[in-house]
Amino acid sequence: MTKLIAQVVPTERIETHVELARWSSETALLVGTLLTAVGIYAIVWMYRREVRGQLNARSRGVLAGLRVLLLVLLGFIALEPVLVNYVHRRIEAYTLVLVDESASMSLTDAYRRPADAQRVQNAMGELPPDGILRAEVAERLLTAGRDGLLGLLAARNSLQVFAFSDRARSAHAQVDPDAQRSEGYSVPTATPMPADSGWDVPLGLNPVGPTTDVGVAVRAALDSVSGSPIAGVVLLSDGGFNKGESPTTIAQMLKQRGVVLHAVGIGDPSKPINVSVVDVNGPRSAFKNDPFSITVRLSANQLESQSLQVELIEKSEGGLPTGRVVDRRTVRVEADGQVEPVVFERKVAQAGAVSYIARVQPVEYEAIRTDNEREMLPAVQILDDKMRVLLVAGSPSYDYRFLARMLERDVTVDVSTWLQSADIHAVRDGNTIITELPTTTEQLFRYDAIVLIDVDPEELDPTWGSLVAAFVSEHGGGLLYAAGNKYTGRFFRSPKTSSLVEILPIVPEPDAEILLNELGQYQTRAWPMVIPDAALSDPILRQSDNPLENRAIWSALDGIYWHYPVRREKPVAVPLIRHSNPRMVSSHGPHVLLATQFVGAGRSAYLGFNSTWRWRRHDEKYFNRFWIQLVRYLVEGRLLGGRSRGMILTPKDQYEIGETVPITVRALDERREPLIVPELELTAAVTSISPGNNDERSDVLPATDSQPLRIPLAPMVGREGYYQGRLIPASAGTVHLSVTLPSGVGDAPADRLLERDITVNPSLIEMRDTALNRAAMEQLASTTGGRYLEVDEAGELATLIPDCSQTMVSRERPKPLWDNGYVLLLLTTIVTVEWILRRKARLL
């Protein structure tokens, strides 16, 4: 790759001199002059006394003159006179101006301290009541015509102006259209602009860059003027320094090159006041008229003991595009800066997707207002159907009895039970009574989830395990295996259930029976459950919307007497509960008691103990809530897509601008078999946007909702029915993903349409600390020998940066004045004329 560098543009002035190549020193020239004078005197003396021939006074004078002229001409030739051109070349020096256009420069500062506000007013004039944009301050400082910083600097040196964030771009120099991008920045060719024009043209700053990398900007600027003198570097920034080299490293690099950097700080140096919506949590699904809660978590900086106004906005299908405010709350920031979570209770009477937006009202002097609202994604799916659950148990354990009764009473559940130990004529429990265990695809497809409680594998059909595994992974069903002290050992060893063990979120322990014998089958002491911090907010374990209260409830519930040991959770599984007994620890950590996992289009879970019924003595609601939330987790894959012909899967629901979004689509045909086609097409449309960077690559979603992006999805090798692709969002907002599958016999349009929403958030790095980093800017400038200046001192740069242009004088190759035909002709003419005259005077 060819790297373009600046072309040195000199100005030239030529001086011409006549010089003597030989005998040009003072002594030699004096001796030569004296000898010439003696020769002239001798010629005149001799011709005055010449008595031969026919000479008169005039003839004597002419002959003497010719001889003297010949002598002078020979002396001229002996000195070898030459014509020399001296070229004076002036090489222009460059002042490099670097302007920050990262996202933090899009903030509006109202300047809380009067002294800081006065500085900006001195430079900008009267400030607007709501403050002034940082990028606008930089723009106006630089481009106010002759009085602007660019005009003042251009009076002494040529300029190169760069705008930068995570990369640098030429903002005011002319850019070669064939310039290549190298190492994250573009290197333009430097073409100096006249000092009297161009400096009042707007720079077109676009403050949306995800990070601030001063190092890459400095190196791009230095490379652009390679070979030219550098008068200095001027940096206008708020001093983010959140990517790339540190200020110390940049300063040392500039110091080694002998380049001085001056910094102008832009932004409010006060600690930022900010309130933001950190998270909006709610269930992924709920049934019609079934109450559920939306929990909003807030963050507040420098707002201790102040009140905040929080609104909950509900957006439903067929409603207003902007949604409607359904509830308002007032919360108070504690003295330590903490804010209690805000819980909104909701109940929806119509099936469909319902999205919620939490919005907190801006406060005075708040610079960042883009984080004052956040939408919960994915939306809550309000379900019209009941959850259809098949409950299979090996024996009537306490957990089975209480769970069967609870599911049978729940209006959102349609449960069928199969107790293996029951007599063939026994009355079965459940809302839908079955007389045999479902063993065909048609029978299993009626259910959304299967719960196995310590089943006896010997009572199962040899193909039943494979059928259930396909039901989960291929058709979005849910599977829970709850261990018990009767048949669990057989379950993990039996070839009939090996396919079920493979889709569970744990790796079995081959020596589990030995461990149980060593520890004792029956424990006399209950060990507390350990819930990892990351799992405390999991919907399955949500006993309260307050995290502290939720942890207190789980700490108070009865612990574990018996459990079935497993080796570890699988790499893609999520462990929710672990054992606290120090003896129940393997090389992979404490024993897993509860874990979940996505399996293809479905989900699986493992419960390693059999005493959840004990929680009922504290309050029946803890047992009921745990089990209903666990069942809802299992059936979500089926209710939210398993009944259609596929699913759109992404590793997470929220991404940042510029982050790659891997997309996997699970596609089935009308017979619910893997769909085999050469390619699928995914449509990505931005449904709500904020300004962002545009990119013309085919996999980059542009910052507009007018033209959806169409992304080809290629089949995955070795996985029939799976297709993959990717996109890179370039703007913040909600992105709607959809795939329309080929039509099949008897298919409804809704079955062929796969949909999913993801949220794209602005880069958070730039907003973590938005105060002007004056200390870093001062360190960078002082280490290089430069100065840090406030905005009202920026004009001093015109005197701080001298004219560093250089003048180089070169001597061209001398052109001889004596060594040519004219001199030879003159010499021949003189000799010939003298010979003729002497001949006529009869001196020969």
PDB file of N, CA and C in Angstrom, residues 32 122 169 236 337 398 449 576 601 635 656 660 705 724 790 818:
ATOM      1  N   GLY A  32      48.576  38.846 -10.615  1.00  0.00           N
ATOM      2  CA  GLY A  32      48.160  38.835 -12.004  1.00  0.00           C
ATOM      3  C   GLY A  32      47.922  40.232 -12.540  1.00  0.00           C
ATOM      4  N   ASN A 122     -15.819  35.540  27.494  1.00  0.00           N
ATOM      5  CA  ASN A 122     -14.786  36.417  26.938  1.00  0.00           C
ATOM      6  C   ASN A 122     -14.425  36.018  25.505  1.00  0.00           C
ATOM      7  N   ARG A 169      -9.040  12.669  10.487  1.00  0.00           N
ATOM      8  CA  ARG A 169      -9.386  13.020   9.116  1.00  0.00           C
ATOM      9  C   ARG A 169      -8.997  14.471   8.874  1.00  0.00           C
ATOM     10  N   LEU A 236      -7.086  21.080  20.469  1.00  0.00           N
ATOM     11  CA  LEU A 236      -8.321  21.574  21.075  1.00  0.00           C
ATOM     12  C   LEU A 236      -9.162  20.372  21.455  1.00  0.00           C
ATOM     13  N   GLY A 337     -25.658   9.086  47.477  1.00  0.00           N
ATOM     14  CA  GLY A 337     -25.758   9.087  46.028  1.00  0.00           C
ATOM     15  C   GLY A 337     -26.504   7.907  45.441  1.00  0.00           C
ATOM     16  N   TYR A 398     -42.358 -35.004  47.739  1.00  0.00           N
ATOM     17  CA  TYR A 398     -43.021 -33.788  48.202  1.00  0.00           C
ATOM     18  C   TYR A 398     -43.000 -32.702  47.125  1.00  0.00           C
ATOM     19  N   ALA A 449     -43.379 -27.325  27.579  1.00  0.00           N
ATOM     20  CA  ALA A 449     -42.241 -27.689  28.425  1.00  0.00           C
ATOM     21  C   ALA A 449     -42.502 -29.028  29.081  1.00  0.00           C
ATOM     22  N   LEU A 576     -27.066 -20.692  38.614  1.00  0.00           N
ATOM     23  CA  LEU A 576     -27.885 -19.776  39.402  1.00  0.00           C
ATOM     24  C   LEU A 576     -27.745 -20.008  40.905  1.00  0.00           C
ATOM     25  N   ALA A 601     -33.075 -24.105  19.608  1.00  0.00           N
ATOM     26  CA  ALA A 601     -34.198 -23.186  19.697  1.00  0.00           C
ATOM     27  C   ALA A 601     -34.875 -23.229  21.057  1.00  0.00           C
ATOM     28  N   VAL A 635     -40.828 -22.363  28.952  1.00  0.00           N
ATOM     29  CA  VAL A 635     -41.795 -22.317  27.854  1.00  0.00           C
ATOM     30  C   VAL A 635     -41.585 -21.110  26.947  1.00  0.00           C
ATOM     31  N   GLU A 656     -23.464  -1.672  21.257  1.00  0.00           N
ATOM     32  CA  GLU A 656     -23.032  -0.296  21.105  1.00  0.00           C
ATOM     33  C   GLU A 656     -22.773   0.006  19.635  1.00  0.00           C
ATOM     34  N   THR A 660     -19.967  -5.345  16.312  1.00  0.00           N
ATOM     35  CA  THR A 660     -20.487  -6.357  15.397  1.00  0.00           C
ATOM     36  C   THR A 660     -21.579  -7.189  16.071  1.00  0.00           C
ATOM     37  N   ASP A 705     -33.743   5.449   8.846  1.00  0.00           N
ATOM     38  CA  ASP A 705     -34.734   4.378   8.768  1.00  0.00           C
ATOM     39  C   ASP A 705     -35.455   4.376   7.423  1.00  0.00           C
ATOM     40  N   GLN A 724     -26.349 -17.956   9.147  1.00  0.00           N
ATOM     41  CA  GLN A 724     -25.676 -16.928   9.929  1.00  0.00           C
ATOM     42  C   GLN A 724     -25.267 -15.740   9.057  1.00  0.00           C
ATOM     43  N   GLU A 790      -6.578  28.470  28.382  1.00  0.00           N
ATOM     44  CA  GLU A 790      -8.030  28.464  28.442  1.00  0.00           C
ATOM     45  C   GLU A 790      -8.567  29.032  27.126  1.00  0.00           C
ATOM     46  N   TRP A 818      34.404  31.888 -20.580  1.00  0.00           N
ATOM     47  CA  TRP A 818      35.595  31.974 -21.446  1.00  0.00           C
ATOM     48  C   TRP A 818      35.676  30.833 -22.445  1.00  0.00           C
TER      49      TRP A 818
END
